[in-house]
Amino acid sequence: MSETTHDSDAQIAYGRTEWDDYHHLPTNTGLTNEKVTMWAFLGSDCLLFGALISTYLLLRNRVGPSTTGPTAADLFDIPFTSVSSFVLLMSSLTMVLAVTSIQRAEMERCKLWLLTTAGLGSIFIAGQVYEFTSFYREGLGFTTNISSSAFFTLTGFHGVHVSLGIVMLVTMWALVSGGQLGPERAETIEIIGLYWHFVDIVWIVIFAVVYLIP
Amino acid sequence: MAITEERPEILELESGDTSTSTGAFARPTNASGWRAWVFTVDHKKIGIMYGAVAMFWFLWGGVEALLIRAQLFTPDGTVLTAEQYNQIFTMHGTTMVFLVIMPLAAAFANYIVPLQIGARDVAFPRMNALGLWIFVFAGIFLNLSWFLGGGPDGGWFAYAPNTGVTYSPGAGMDFYALGLQIAGIASLVGAINLIVTVLNMRAPGMTLLRMPVFTWMIFVVQLLLLFALPVITVALILLSFDRTFDANFFNVAMGADPLLWQHLFWIFGHPEVYILILPSFGIVSETLPVFSRKPLFGYSVIVISGAAIGFMGWGVWAHHMFVSGLGPVGVAAFSATTMFIAVPTGVKILNWIATMWGGNLKFTVPMMFSISLVSMFTIGGLSGVMHSVAPADTQQTDTYFIVAHFHYVLFGGALMGLFAGMYYWWPKAFGYKLNESLGKWHFWILLVGFNMTFGPMHIVGLQGMARRHSRYGPEDGFDFWNAVVTIGAFVILIGMIVFAVNIVRTWLGYKAGTVPQEPADPWDGRTIEWAIPCPTPEHNFDYVPVITDVDDFWHKKYQPDENGKLRKVADGNEIAQKGDQNPHLPSPSYWPIVLASALPLIALGLIYNLWISGIGLLLLLGAMYGWSLEPATDPDAGHGDHADEHGPDDDDSPGDEASEITEEAPVV
Amino acid sequence: MSPRIPISTEVKSLEMTKSQSVMSRLLRLLPLLLGSMLIASCASGRIDPTDPVGDNAKQIDGIMRLSGYMAAAVGLFVAGAVITAIVKFRERPTDDPNELPKQIHGNRKAELTWTLIPVFMLVFLAIVTIPTVFDLSSKSDGRTIKVEGQQWWWQFSYDVDEDGVSDIVTANEIVIPVGEEINLDIRSNDVIHSFWIPQLNGKRDAVPGRVHSWRISSPVPGIFYGECTEFCGLSHANMQMRAVVLTDEDYDEWVREQLTPANIPAAAAAKSGYDLFGRHCVSCHVINGVYESAADGNANLTSGYAPNLTHLMTRTSFAGAIFELYEEDGSVNIADLKEWIRNAPGQKPSRPENRQGMISFAETLSDKELDDLVTYLMTLGGPPPLMPS
Amino acid sequence: MNTVAVSEEETHDEHQDHGLSDVGYIKIALLLAVLTAVEVATYFWDFGVLEVPSLLILMVVKFQIVVSYFMHLKFDSKVFTYIFVTGVILAMVVFAAMGTSMVFWQNPSGCDLSAYC
Ligand code: HEA
Ligand code: HEA
Ligand code: CUA
Ligand SMILES: [Cu+2]
């Protein structure tokens, strides 16, 4: 530190601006840090699911000398999965309604839609649990063959994502109910909504390429 | 998701010098001693800790390298058993890549980027601390394997099925898979944090194309990490599931194709090598202009080529698989894409030379390391182009010719650049310069030792010496050069000891007053981190700088006179900020380190006993809960106009500033 | 600018501090050192890819040299430029510290030049490379030999009568006739290995679950050395192989001998060894004609395979070609062979407890028994058609 | 690069435009439901060669709709679009290349991948 120059007021400190305080600095993009964070995370997650889905697609029909048991695709129950896919799809609608209602400061509605969304998500998870157990009963466990390992890993990871989303939704519901989260923080709900919709579009892809395309 | 609950720290960093309780426990105070480090959320302290821990692992990775070299000093070496050798080279590669170069780059990214963009901290300081501690625990976890039955023994790219339980029954590969998974989480957290920081927290006027090149390169690297890490995450998940839960992903008897692992690993692995080199490219893009006293030649070209390298790096991964059986179409395609990555890299090299050309070169230590990056990396890059010729690579792959290539780019490139950065920014971080003449000894010994170590590897490689061989025979004719290589490695050790001596001596000297404190701008710097005192005050900037130019600080010092000739109009040290304003301190927190410590527990449990995982999981959940109850900055610190808006019971992170910001018209 | 500034100039230019000048005096010794190193390095080994013999290897060598010269040219240019810059533009004591060098921010033409020149060079390189890739991966109309890698040795199988069943199974030494482009079907029985005989061709991975084709040929008879180059676990360093290239007559003779099954020996010691073999070894090893029980693979090893020993003595080496089977005078290397049978894991790192590699018989067999076993093994064919020189 | 031009490269006037009304979202959801129904129909009726392409198209359309409307990407800052679309496209291109190389680009003389050999 150049002590010698300290008292000279001819010197201006480099970079003095009319904001002498960080408190009033906007972000450069005008976007909040949290929302950029969530989108960055979702961009990253695309590659996670990209890798899992392509792994499944590459492995689903592979057999070796010790392969036994059916493939996952042999056991698909399309009508059943269609219903649970539909449920998850509709939960995206209720999610968006939760966001619009908190933006309009309609807290009661917001709570309702949050819970509905979490509920629909739970139905989806229940469906998945049912699917897994029925596969298991039909002789397709996680370790049975290569297609089952790949299938359970892919859908399991999606299920974990959904479950995390449910936890977040219920937390949000609790916060809104407790009055700790008001309309001024609608963006928090919006960000969780982004996550929820992302999980939904991943399922849109899985439903089409894993379940429907033979 | 804790991530979303963080709030924009930049808006409010308040004095944490208090122990008032908020959240679940009393908050740590900012006091001093080790607590000031362990619970800190300050990007500068975090940066320094990243660096220190990485240097420790460098020592360890170096010891492993020396053991490798001792074994290969003579034919049929007997220093190590084959088993030890395999574990040691695996851990040497893994350590150097994941525990040395990446965290060293993270050290600079953390310390320097906020300063270069004029920010008070990164976007999410607690997340930043979390990343650091996860990385620390990942390193410890990986190396725990040495004490629990032996290190991983599958090579750093761990080709399946050799890494499955059938062929690698020890726990080593589990430590590898889970340890890298943990390290990956650290990098992902850090990457997102820095992306947000660079996007959102630049000083007014600092458009993307006024950003210093170092910040640019770090930004590109974080994007690469963001998109590359999930791929290795999946690969490691598949491997762990195979090993731990008997899945069949790499079980050939079940019809697995081992190439799947190779693809997944290298889809990550190749972007990874650019993750390793680009920070150093950024560093020399800062130092070369400063010590040539000329602006960077082709600023925008260098930035764009950096981004282009990052982008093209996604299309070349299979050049690591030229002999794996890709088939000629794939081999030809990847061979061609690989070649063309030399173009943007070459553009950078030539722009650096053009920066020096016609300059007024000062051979300070950082400059010498920077020049050695330019020349040594080129050698490594050119051997890379020789590998990209796929038919030729069928003779080169898995020989020491490859080992020579990647040490030239990693040591001669990445590490030389990082050393340049250390000497260059040392005064900014610690207030004094490292001794220049010891630095020159360090440099010359290192340069000689480096070329002695890795230069001859080209020769033995072309003569057919295969890598990852724990021995070679006397009849192979490799003895002479291997002896030279081993001696070279010990020369490197001497060089590094000189460096360590330099660090300790200058530090002691500084404390004793014989080593002078540096003013704000000791090198006649160009970017705004030199516009604040050395060492950086805890709050970074007194005032937000307004940026009007690339190399903004330099333009404040040098302006054209009436003839249009550039003249020095101000002394950097005098116009620099004084560091005597607004001591806003970020509030420290227990939670990052607590949360991070849960991860190795969970992983250990996956290897030994799921109950341990359960404990880890509880710890994780508890820490997340405590974390979210704790406001990002201590409201009781009683500073600022927002303190009253959210009292202690406002237990989730308030987002009001955020909405406030968007209401304010963006500054135009 | 000249790219050939001698090193000493660079050094002088950097002489600014005392420490440096000491260093630079050391550096001036460098050429001397380099010279002596070059002489020493001429002693190249027996596995040298820079001394190609086979057509494929020669083709590769050509393109490798081309890329090497290109790289060297670029490297010399860059080195020249860097050194010139260091020498010419270094700060001199006479420089006015207030005088700035000319501030140049860039130059579009220069950027374009050093983008386009590399592009042209690389387009050229790609044009040469791509056809070569396809060339080298085509099949020839020569005979096909099956190559199998396993921890940590190689097996070669010949289907002489082309009925789809292997007639000759041998280990570690692939015997081929001179001048013929042999097709290899490369497989693995456990982890990934890589087949490499550098003087004949580049390498090709042996990946379990896949068959990779590759070609080798040699215009001259002789023994060529190679090794496994994909990390395959503990004894990766000890998994070598040889290609024995024979004249057509020798090759036919070799085939004839290989097709002859083994006999039960008559002499006492050998008979005793034969019996011991039946007791201890047949669970893994096959000897055609007498011990075929283990037939095609067995459960004692993760790979399921141990070397077929029917014509052991026609090989020049054993155990992943790391031990010579014959002394230089042509007598059998009894010592190593006996030591191998006594304690294989002691001779070559392996993990028999994990079913990787041959088990130790140090506890099981007496010295006498070992001698008998070796005596028996010595009846199994031989001597080899070619000996290493 | 002269005066204090403290501007950003991105402008955010679109930012104010906050998506659709609730009714709008319900309509979108109905559309999605219909598209899903069509998808499921391919399971019950045979669409012949059209089946795979039509499923893929439907999938992309649904994806696009959810991202644009439910996730507001259509109305929100372009920064988000850049980040997210980079991820989506990288994933598609990279894994498509990996997949095709593992399935189609095999060594012509090598064995067919779907069979163990
Ligand atoms: C910092 C890390 C780093 C960097 C930057 C690079 C850069 C490059 N690498 Fe390297 N590479 C590694 C780290 C790195 N590599 C590692 C760790 C491995 C081994 C992994 C393992 O197996 O363990 C590896 C392996 C590796 C292989 C596989 C070899 C094998 O196993 O068979 C190949 C093959 O193509 C390759 C190519 C290249 C190329 C073409 C570049 C290019 O980016 C280089 C471009 C630069 C230049 C070319 C020099 C400057 C250019 C000019 C002056 C312009 C003019 C030039 C021309 C016209 C030629 N690398
Ligand atoms: C950045 C990466 C990096 C670095 C710096 C190094 C450094 C070194 N490497 Fe490394 N190496 C790799 C990355 C790296 N390596 C990788 C990825 C592999 C492949 C692994 C695999 O095949 O799986 C490899 C493989 C590898 C091999 C091949 C092994 C084999 O295939 O069998 C060899 C052999 O010689 C080798 C040697 C060395 C040597 C002698 C050094 C020396 O330069 C080391 C010198 C360092 C020291 C001696 C430490 C000195 C430090 C101090 C004294 C600390 C000072 C402290 C303070 C200042 C605080 N390395
Ligand atoms: Cu077999 Cu290496
Ligand atoms: Cu690469």
PDB file of N, CA, C and O in Angstrom, chain A residues 14-17 19 22 27-31 33-34 37 44 62 64-66 143 145 149 153 157 168 185, chain B residues 1 3 6-7 118 120 124 200-202 226 246 248 253 255 531 543-544 546 552 556 575 577 653 662:
ATOM      1  N   TYR A  14      -9.037   4.660  -8.258  1.00  0.00           N
ATOM      2  CA  TYR A  14      -9.397   4.133  -9.560  1.00  0.00           C
ATOM      3  C   TYR A  14     -10.794   3.536  -9.516  1.00  0.00           C
ATOM      4  O   TYR A  14     -11.112   2.715  -8.672  1.00  0.00           O
ATOM      5  N   GLY A  15     -11.613   3.994 -10.414  1.00  0.00           N
ATOM      6  CA  GLY A  15     -12.888   3.322 -10.584  1.00  0.00           C
ATOM      7  C   GLY A  15     -13.984   3.804  -9.676  1.00  0.00           C
ATOM      8  O   GLY A  15     -14.977   3.125  -9.501  1.00  0.00           O
ATOM      9  N   ARG A  16     -13.855   5.002  -9.089  1.00  0.00           N
ATOM     10  CA  ARG A  16     -14.988   5.455  -8.262  1.00  0.00           C
ATOM     11  C   ARG A  16     -16.200   5.696  -9.165  1.00  0.00           C
ATOM     12  O   ARG A  16     -16.113   6.357 -10.191  1.00  0.00           O
ATOM     13  N   THR A  17     -17.300   5.135  -8.788  1.00  0.00           N
ATOM     14  CA  THR A  17     -18.483   5.343  -9.604  1.00  0.00           C
ATOM     15  C   THR A  17     -19.564   5.898  -8.715  1.00  0.00           C
ATOM     16  O   THR A  17     -19.431   5.965  -7.505  1.00  0.00           O
ATOM     17  N   TRP A  19     -22.149   4.479  -8.054  1.00  0.00           N
ATOM     18  CA  TRP A  19     -22.513   3.442  -7.087  1.00  0.00           C
ATOM     19  C   TRP A  19     -21.309   3.206  -6.214  1.00  0.00           C
ATOM     20  O   TRP A  19     -20.362   2.567  -6.653  1.00  0.00           O
ATOM     21  N   TYR A  22     -22.203  -1.861  -3.450  1.00  0.00           N
ATOM     22  CA  TYR A  22     -22.640  -2.981  -4.264  1.00  0.00           C
ATOM     23  C   TYR A  22     -24.119  -3.269  -4.133  1.00  0.00           C
ATOM     24  O   TYR A  22     -24.693  -4.019  -4.904  1.00  0.00           O
ATOM     25  N   THR A  27     -27.625  -7.243 -11.740  1.00  0.00           N
ATOM     26  CA  THR A  27     -26.811  -8.229 -12.442  1.00  0.00           C
ATOM     27  C   THR A  27     -26.694  -7.803 -13.895  1.00  0.00           C
ATOM     28  O   THR A  27     -27.579  -7.133 -14.429  1.00  0.00           O
ATOM     29  N   ASN A  28     -25.602  -8.192 -14.530  1.00  0.00           N
ATOM     30  CA  ASN A  28     -25.371  -7.715 -15.889  1.00  0.00           C
ATOM     31  C   ASN A  28     -26.443  -8.165 -16.853  1.00  0.00           C
ATOM     32  O   ASN A  28     -26.799  -7.452 -17.774  1.00  0.00           O
ATOM     33  N   THR A  29     -26.936  -9.362 -16.643  1.00  0.00           N
ATOM     34  CA  THR A  29     -27.923  -9.877 -17.576  1.00  0.00           C
ATOM     35  C   THR A  29     -29.322  -9.431 -17.180  1.00  0.00           C
ATOM     36  O   THR A  29     -30.269  -9.653 -17.936  1.00  0.00           O
ATOM     37  N   GLY A  30     -29.445  -8.853 -16.022  1.00  0.00           N
ATOM     38  CA  GLY A  30     -30.783  -8.520 -15.544  1.00  0.00           C
ATOM     39  C   GLY A  30     -31.511  -9.739 -15.006  1.00  0.00           C
ATOM     40  O   GLY A  30     -32.676  -9.655 -14.626  1.00  0.00           O
ATOM     41  N   LEU A  31     -30.831 -10.864 -14.977  1.00  0.00           N
ATOM     42  CA  LEU A  31     -31.462 -12.090 -14.517  1.00  0.00           C
ATOM     43  C   LEU A  31     -30.935 -12.415 -13.135  1.00  0.00           C
ATOM     44  O   LEU A  31     -29.803 -12.067 -12.806  1.00  0.00           O
ATOM     45  N   ASN A  33     -29.379 -14.584 -10.132  1.00  0.00           N
ATOM     46  CA  ASN A  33     -28.386 -15.654 -10.087  1.00  0.00           C
ATOM     47  C   ASN A  33     -29.025 -17.023  -9.987  1.00  0.00           C
ATOM     48  O   ASN A  33     -28.578 -17.983 -10.598  1.00  0.00           O
ATOM     49  N   GLU A  34     -30.097 -17.101  -9.203  1.00  0.00           N
ATOM     50  CA  GLU A  34     -30.725 -18.405  -8.984  1.00  0.00           C
ATOM     51  C   GLU A  34     -31.277 -18.982 -10.273  1.00  0.00           C
ATOM     52  O   GLU A  34     -31.153 -20.168 -10.539  1.00  0.00           O
ATOM     53  N   THR A  37     -28.624 -20.156 -12.471  1.00  0.00           N
ATOM     54  CA  THR A  37     -28.117 -21.404 -11.908  1.00  0.00           C
ATOM     55  C   THR A  37     -28.971 -22.582 -12.327  1.00  0.00           C
ATOM     56  O   THR A  37     -28.462 -23.612 -12.780  1.00  0.00           O
ATOM     57  N   SER A  44     -26.830 -28.937 -17.976  1.00  0.00           N
ATOM     58  CA  SER A  44     -25.915 -30.005 -17.601  1.00  0.00           C
ATOM     59  C   SER A  44     -26.650 -31.348 -17.523  1.00  0.00           C
ATOM     60  O   SER A  44     -26.170 -32.371 -18.012  1.00  0.00           O
ATOM     61  N   ARG A  62     -29.040 -56.313 -26.296  1.00  0.00           N
ATOM     62  CA  ARG A  62     -27.798 -57.088 -26.376  1.00  0.00           C
ATOM     63  C   ARG A  62     -27.891 -58.359 -25.536  1.00  0.00           C
ATOM     64  O   ARG A  62     -28.374 -58.345 -24.411  1.00  0.00           O
ATOM     65  N   GLY A  64     -25.645 -62.049 -24.496  1.00  0.00           N
ATOM     66  CA  GLY A  64     -24.396 -62.789 -24.511  1.00  0.00           C
ATOM     67  C   GLY A  64     -24.675 -64.228 -24.160  1.00  0.00           C
ATOM     68  O   GLY A  64     -25.837 -64.600 -23.956  1.00  0.00           O
ATOM     69  N   PRO A  65     -23.617 -65.025 -24.057  1.00  0.00           N
ATOM     70  CA  PRO A  65     -23.827 -66.440 -23.782  1.00  0.00           C
ATOM     71  C   PRO A  65     -24.554 -66.709 -22.466  1.00  0.00           C
ATOM     72  O   PRO A  65     -25.247 -67.716 -22.349  1.00  0.00           O
ATOM     73  N   SER A  66     -24.397 -65.833 -21.478  1.00  0.00           N
ATOM     74  CA  SER A  66     -25.086 -66.139 -20.210  1.00  0.00           C
ATOM     75  C   SER A  66     -26.380 -65.360 -20.032  1.00  0.00           C
ATOM     76  O   SER A  66     -26.908 -65.315 -18.925  1.00  0.00           O
ATOM     77  N   THR A 143     -30.308 -57.146 -11.705  1.00  0.00           N
ATOM     78  CA  THR A 143     -29.111 -57.839 -12.165  1.00  0.00           C
ATOM     79  C   THR A 143     -29.413 -58.947 -13.170  1.00  0.00           C
ATOM     80  O   THR A 143     -28.505 -59.661 -13.581  1.00  0.00           O
ATOM     81  N   ASN A 145     -30.307 -59.163 -16.436  1.00  0.00           N
ATOM     82  CA  ASN A 145     -29.539 -59.117 -17.676  1.00  0.00           C
ATOM     83  C   ASN A 145     -29.198 -57.677 -17.998  1.00  0.00           C
ATOM     84  O   ASN A 145     -29.495 -56.761 -17.232  1.00  0.00           O
ATOM     85  N   SER A 149     -30.562 -54.029 -16.303  1.00  0.00           N
ATOM     86  CA  SER A 149     -29.694 -53.067 -15.610  1.00  0.00           C
ATOM     87  C   SER A 149     -29.855 -51.682 -16.208  1.00  0.00           C
ATOM     88  O   SER A 149     -29.987 -50.684 -15.495  1.00  0.00           O
ATOM     89  N   THR A 153     -31.687 -48.505 -14.319  1.00  0.00           N
ATOM     90  CA  THR A 153     -30.834 -47.353 -14.024  1.00  0.00           C
ATOM     91  C   THR A 153     -31.426 -46.084 -14.627  1.00  0.00           C
ATOM     92  O   THR A 153     -31.539 -45.045 -13.967  1.00  0.00           O
ATOM     93  N   PHE A 157     -33.089 -43.289 -12.281  1.00  0.00           N
ATOM     94  CA  PHE A 157     -32.559 -41.933 -12.150  1.00  0.00           C
ATOM     95  C   PHE A 157     -33.638 -40.894 -12.399  1.00  0.00           C
ATOM     96  O   PHE A 157     -33.690 -39.861 -11.723  1.00  0.00           O
ATOM     97  N   MET A 168     -39.072 -30.943  -2.938  1.00  0.00           N
ATOM     98  CA  MET A 168     -38.995 -29.488  -3.050  1.00  0.00           C
ATOM     99  C   MET A 168     -40.392 -28.869  -3.058  1.00  0.00           C
ATOM    100  O   MET A 168     -40.629 -27.837  -2.422  1.00  0.00           O
ATOM    101  N   ARG A 185     -41.447 -13.642  -3.588  1.00  0.00           N
ATOM    102  CA  ARG A 185     -40.490 -14.683  -3.945  1.00  0.00           C
ATOM    103  C   ARG A 185     -41.094 -15.689  -4.896  1.00  0.00           C
ATOM    104  O   ARG A 185     -40.738 -16.864  -4.893  1.00  0.00           O
TER     105      ARG A 185
ATOM    106  N   MET B   1     -33.566 -28.559  -3.262  1.00  0.00           N
ATOM    107  CA  MET B   1     -32.335 -28.183  -3.939  1.00  0.00           C
ATOM    108  C   MET B   1     -31.773 -26.911  -3.344  1.00  0.00           C
ATOM    109  O   MET B   1     -32.315 -25.837  -3.519  1.00  0.00           O
ATOM    110  N   ILE B   3     -29.356 -25.312  -4.179  1.00  0.00           N
ATOM    111  CA  ILE B   3     -28.813 -24.338  -5.122  1.00  0.00           C
ATOM    112  C   ILE B   3     -29.760 -23.152  -5.302  1.00  0.00           C
ATOM    113  O   ILE B   3     -29.351 -22.013  -5.327  1.00  0.00           O
ATOM    114  N   GLU B   6     -30.061 -20.188  -2.611  1.00  0.00           N
ATOM    115  CA  GLU B   6     -29.024 -19.198  -2.372  1.00  0.00           C
ATOM    116  C   GLU B   6     -29.513 -17.876  -2.944  1.00  0.00           C
ATOM    117  O   GLU B   6     -30.367 -17.815  -3.801  1.00  0.00           O
ATOM    118  N   ARG B   7     -28.954 -16.807  -2.460  1.00  0.00           N
ATOM    119  CA  ARG B   7     -29.381 -15.560  -3.066  1.00  0.00           C
ATOM    120  C   ARG B   7     -28.173 -14.784  -3.524  1.00  0.00           C
ATOM    121  O   ARG B   7     -27.049 -15.093  -3.165  1.00  0.00           O
ATOM    122  N   GLY B 118     -14.314  -7.203 -11.247  1.00  0.00           N
ATOM    123  CA  GLY B 118     -14.717  -6.147 -10.338  1.00  0.00           C
ATOM    124  C   GLY B 118     -15.851  -6.532  -9.419  1.00  0.00           C
ATOM    125  O   GLY B 118     -16.653  -5.690  -9.042  1.00  0.00           O
ATOM    126  N   ARG B 120     -17.458  -8.430  -5.816  1.00  0.00           N
ATOM    127  CA  ARG B 120     -17.050  -8.528  -4.419  1.00  0.00           C
ATOM    128  C   ARG B 120     -16.831  -9.969  -4.002  1.00  0.00           C
ATOM    129  O   ARG B 120     -16.087 -10.252  -3.084  1.00  0.00           O
ATOM    130  N   PHE B 124     -22.306 -17.359  -5.321  1.00  0.00           N
ATOM    131  CA  PHE B 124     -22.793 -18.123  -4.177  1.00  0.00           C
ATOM    132  C   PHE B 124     -21.615 -18.517  -3.294  1.00  0.00           C
ATOM    133  O   PHE B 124     -21.051 -19.604  -3.454  1.00  0.00           O
ATOM    134  N   ASN B 200     -23.227 -12.634 -14.502  1.00  0.00           N
ATOM    135  CA  ASN B 200     -24.073 -11.673 -13.798  1.00  0.00           C
ATOM    136  C   ASN B 200     -23.337 -10.601 -13.019  1.00  0.00           C
ATOM    137  O   ASN B 200     -23.945  -9.616 -12.645  1.00  0.00           O
ATOM    138  N   MET B 201     -22.091 -10.800 -12.706  1.00  0.00           N
ATOM    139  CA  MET B 201     -21.505  -9.933 -11.694  1.00  0.00           C
ATOM    140  C   MET B 201     -20.341  -9.103 -12.183  1.00  0.00           C
ATOM    141  O   MET B 201     -19.503  -8.671 -11.396  1.00  0.00           O
ATOM    142  N   ARG B 202     -20.284  -8.879 -13.468  1.00  0.00           N
ATOM    143  CA  ARG B 202     -19.222  -8.029 -13.990  1.00  0.00           C
ATOM    144  C   ARG B 202     -19.478  -6.574 -13.610  1.00  0.00           C
ATOM    145  O   ARG B 202     -20.626  -6.141 -13.482  1.00  0.00           O
ATOM    146  N   LEU B 226     -19.397 -27.979 -17.109  1.00  0.00           N
ATOM    147  CA  LEU B 226     -20.841 -28.101 -16.936  1.00  0.00           C
ATOM    148  C   LEU B 226     -21.391 -29.217 -17.815  1.00  0.00           C
ATOM    149  O   LEU B 226     -22.219 -30.010 -17.377  1.00  0.00           O
ATOM    150  N   ASP B 246     -23.826 -55.509  -8.740  1.00  0.00           N
ATOM    151  CA  ASP B 246     -23.894 -56.606  -9.703  1.00  0.00           C
ATOM    152  C   ASP B 246     -24.694 -56.290 -10.957  1.00  0.00           C
ATOM    153  O   ASP B 246     -25.359 -57.155 -11.509  1.00  0.00           O
ATOM    154  N   ASN B 248     -24.950 -55.235 -15.012  1.00  0.00           N
ATOM    155  CA  ASN B 248     -24.283 -55.956 -16.098  1.00  0.00           C
ATOM    156  C   ASN B 248     -23.730 -55.067 -17.194  1.00  0.00           C
ATOM    157  O   ASN B 248     -23.505 -55.530 -18.296  1.00  0.00           O
ATOM    158  N   ALA B 253     -20.157 -61.395 -20.783  1.00  0.00           N
ATOM    159  CA  ALA B 253     -20.916 -62.644 -20.906  1.00  0.00           C
ATOM    160  C   ALA B 253     -22.400 -62.356 -21.075  1.00  0.00           C
ATOM    161  O   ALA B 253     -23.151 -63.167 -21.600  1.00  0.00           O
ATOM    162  N   GLY B 255     -23.360 -59.848 -22.852  1.00  0.00           N
ATOM    163  CA  GLY B 255     -23.502 -59.133 -24.118  1.00  0.00           C
ATOM    164  C   GLY B 255     -23.049 -57.691 -24.089  1.00  0.00           C
ATOM    165  O   GLY B 255     -23.334 -56.929 -25.012  1.00  0.00           O
ATOM    166  N   ALA B 531      -5.784  -2.782  -9.694  1.00  0.00           N
ATOM    167  CA  ALA B 531      -6.238  -1.471  -9.244  1.00  0.00           C
ATOM    168  C   ALA B 531      -6.654  -1.491  -7.785  1.00  0.00           C
ATOM    169  O   ALA B 531      -7.275  -0.558  -7.297  1.00  0.00           O
ATOM    170  N   TYR B 543     -14.625   0.759  -4.344  1.00  0.00           N
ATOM    171  CA  TYR B 543     -15.650   1.301  -5.224  1.00  0.00           C
ATOM    172  C   TYR B 543     -15.763   0.401  -6.425  1.00  0.00           C
ATOM    173  O   TYR B 543     -14.788  -0.192  -6.862  1.00  0.00           O
ATOM    174  N   VAL B 544     -16.941   0.380  -6.965  1.00  0.00           N
ATOM    175  CA  VAL B 544     -17.127  -0.429  -8.166  1.00  0.00           C
ATOM    176  C   VAL B 544     -16.445   0.269  -9.325  1.00  0.00           C
ATOM    177  O   VAL B 544     -16.754   1.415  -9.627  1.00  0.00           O
ATOM    178  N   VAL B 546     -15.725   1.318 -13.071  1.00  0.00           N
ATOM    179  CA  VAL B 546     -16.503   1.369 -14.307  1.00  0.00           C
ATOM    180  C   VAL B 546     -15.550   1.121 -15.454  1.00  0.00           C
ATOM    181  O   VAL B 546     -14.496   1.740 -15.558  1.00  0.00           O
ATOM    182  N   ASP B 552      -8.640  -2.259 -19.087  1.00  0.00           N
ATOM    183  CA  ASP B 552      -9.121  -0.961 -18.642  1.00  0.00           C
ATOM    184  C   ASP B 552      -8.120  -0.213 -17.767  1.00  0.00           C
ATOM    185  O   ASP B 552      -7.868   0.975 -17.954  1.00  0.00           O
ATOM    186  N   LYS B 556      -6.169   3.580 -18.130  1.00  0.00           N
ATOM    187  CA  LYS B 556      -6.239   4.692 -17.190  1.00  0.00           C
ATOM    188  C   LYS B 556      -4.837   5.255 -16.927  1.00  0.00           C
ATOM    189  O   LYS B 556      -4.677   6.384 -16.504  1.00  0.00           O
ATOM    190  N   ILE B 575      -3.213   5.688  -8.595  1.00  0.00           N
ATOM    191  CA  ILE B 575      -4.646   5.740  -8.894  1.00  0.00           C
ATOM    192  C   ILE B 575      -5.384   4.516  -8.377  1.00  0.00           C
ATOM    193  O   ILE B 575      -6.603   4.467  -8.396  1.00  0.00           O
ATOM    194  N   GLN B 577      -7.125   1.855  -5.970  1.00  0.00           N
ATOM    195  CA  GLN B 577      -7.944   2.040  -4.776  1.00  0.00           C
ATOM    196  C   GLN B 577      -7.102   1.807  -3.535  1.00  0.00           C
ATOM    197  O   GLN B 577      -6.105   1.098  -3.571  1.00  0.00           O
ATOM    198  N   SER B 653     -33.869 -18.121   2.199  1.00  0.00           N
ATOM    199  CA  SER B 653     -33.138 -17.003   1.630  1.00  0.00           C
ATOM    200  C   SER B 653     -34.111 -16.038   0.988  1.00  0.00           C
ATOM    201  O   SER B 653     -34.905 -16.418   0.140  1.00  0.00           O
ATOM    202  N   THR B 662     -34.499  -6.480 -10.842  1.00  0.00           N
ATOM    203  CA  THR B 662     -35.095  -6.526 -12.167  1.00  0.00           C
ATOM    204  C   THR B 662     -36.021  -5.336 -12.389  1.00  0.00           C
ATOM    205  O   THR B 662     -36.267  -4.950 -13.520  1.00  0.00           O
TER     206      THR B 662
END
